[in-house]
Coordinates of C-alpha atoms in Angstrom, one line a residue:
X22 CA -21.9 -14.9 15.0
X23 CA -23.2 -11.8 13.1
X24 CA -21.9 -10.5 9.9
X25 CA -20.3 -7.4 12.1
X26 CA -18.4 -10.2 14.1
X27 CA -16.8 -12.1 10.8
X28 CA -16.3 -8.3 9.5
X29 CA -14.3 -7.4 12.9
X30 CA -12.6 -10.9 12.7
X31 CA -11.4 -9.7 9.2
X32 CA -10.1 -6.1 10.2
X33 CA -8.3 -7.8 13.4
X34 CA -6.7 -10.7 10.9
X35 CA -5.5 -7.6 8.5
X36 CA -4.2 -5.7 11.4
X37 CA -2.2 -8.4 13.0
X38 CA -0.7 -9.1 9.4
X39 CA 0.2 -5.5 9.4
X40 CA 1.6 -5.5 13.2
X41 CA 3.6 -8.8 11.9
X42 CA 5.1 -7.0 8.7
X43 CA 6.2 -3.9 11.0
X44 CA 7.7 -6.8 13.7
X45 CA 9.6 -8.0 10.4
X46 CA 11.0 -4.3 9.4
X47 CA 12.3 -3.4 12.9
X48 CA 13.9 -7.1 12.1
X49 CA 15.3 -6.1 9.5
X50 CA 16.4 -2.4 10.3
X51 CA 18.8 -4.2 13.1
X52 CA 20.0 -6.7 10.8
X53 CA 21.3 -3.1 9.0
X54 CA 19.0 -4.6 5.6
X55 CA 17.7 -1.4 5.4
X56 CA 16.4 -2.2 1.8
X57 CA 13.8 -5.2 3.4
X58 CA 13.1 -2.9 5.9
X59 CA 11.3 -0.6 3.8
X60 CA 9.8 -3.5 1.8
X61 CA 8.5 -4.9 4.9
X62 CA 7.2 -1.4 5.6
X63 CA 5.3 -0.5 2.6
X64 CA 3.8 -4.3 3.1
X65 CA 2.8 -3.3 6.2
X66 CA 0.9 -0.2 4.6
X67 CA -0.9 -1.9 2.6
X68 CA -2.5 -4.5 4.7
X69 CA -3.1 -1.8 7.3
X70 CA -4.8 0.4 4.8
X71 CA -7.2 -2.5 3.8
X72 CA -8.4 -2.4 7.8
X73 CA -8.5 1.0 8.3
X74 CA -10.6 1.2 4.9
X75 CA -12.9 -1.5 6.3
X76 CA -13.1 -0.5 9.8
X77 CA -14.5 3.2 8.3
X78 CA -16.4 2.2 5.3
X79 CA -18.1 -1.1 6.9
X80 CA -18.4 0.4 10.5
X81 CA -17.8 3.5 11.7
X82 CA -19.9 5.3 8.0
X83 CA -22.4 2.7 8.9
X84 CA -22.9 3.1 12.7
X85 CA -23.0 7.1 12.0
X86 CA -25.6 6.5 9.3
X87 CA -27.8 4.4 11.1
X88 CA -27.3 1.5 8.8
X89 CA -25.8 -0.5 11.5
X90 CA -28.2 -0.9 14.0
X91 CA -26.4 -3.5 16.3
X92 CA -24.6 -2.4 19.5
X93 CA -21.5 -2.4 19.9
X94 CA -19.6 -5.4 21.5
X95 CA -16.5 -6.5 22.6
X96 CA -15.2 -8.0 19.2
X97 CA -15.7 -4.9 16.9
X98 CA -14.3 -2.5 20.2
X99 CA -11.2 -4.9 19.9
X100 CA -11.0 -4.4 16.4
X101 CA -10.6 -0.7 16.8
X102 CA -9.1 -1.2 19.2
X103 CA -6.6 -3.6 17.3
X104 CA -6.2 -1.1 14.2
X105 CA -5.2 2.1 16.2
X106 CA -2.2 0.4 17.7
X107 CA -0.8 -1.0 14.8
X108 CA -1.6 2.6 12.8
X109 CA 1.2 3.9 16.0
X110 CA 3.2 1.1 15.9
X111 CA 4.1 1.8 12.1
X112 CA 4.7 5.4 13.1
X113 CA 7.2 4.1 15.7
X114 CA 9.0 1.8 13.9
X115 CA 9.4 4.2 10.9
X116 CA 11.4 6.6 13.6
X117 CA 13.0 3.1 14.8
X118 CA 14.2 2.7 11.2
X119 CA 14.9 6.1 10.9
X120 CA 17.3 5.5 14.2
X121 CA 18.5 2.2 13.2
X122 CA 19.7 4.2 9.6
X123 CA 21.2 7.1 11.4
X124 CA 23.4 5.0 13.7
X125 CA 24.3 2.2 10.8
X126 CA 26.2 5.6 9.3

């Protein structure tokens, strides 16, 4: 395993935290703890920050400086892959939230 596999390992770990954290806010929203909700959510933001911050700095900054001279495979594309979704999903459960809030009033 190459140092670019254990590095998209680690962005796929942090994003799945992050997916888990927004699966635990939706949880929350419908339980009407709107308070954990948003806790859950700025968790979320963090951990997701950390794997979009490694997913640019450690690949894509690399890759377009020629640094990173492996090709691409089908671990690092899933870790992409992997960080895109959740970076919607937290958009959409925001608006769920949002929803969840509007119809709790």
């Amino acid at each position: 395993m190459t140092s670019y596999d254990e590095l998209a390992f680690q962005i796929i770990s942090l994003a799945g935290d992050g997916r888990g954290k927004l699966t635990e806010a939706m949880k929350q929203a419908r339980k009407n703890n709107f308070g954990k909700a948003e806790d859950a959510l700025r968790e979320a933001d963090k951990v997701l920050l950390k794997a979009h911050q490694l997913q640019t700095q450690e690949l894509l900054k690399k890759y377009a400086d020629g640094t990173l001279t492996e090709p691409l495979n089908v671990v690092i594309t899933h870790a992409q892959d992997y960080v895109m979704t959740a970076l919607a999903m937290r958009d959409m459960v925001e608006e769920i939230i949002n929803l969840y809030a509007k119809l709790n009033k």
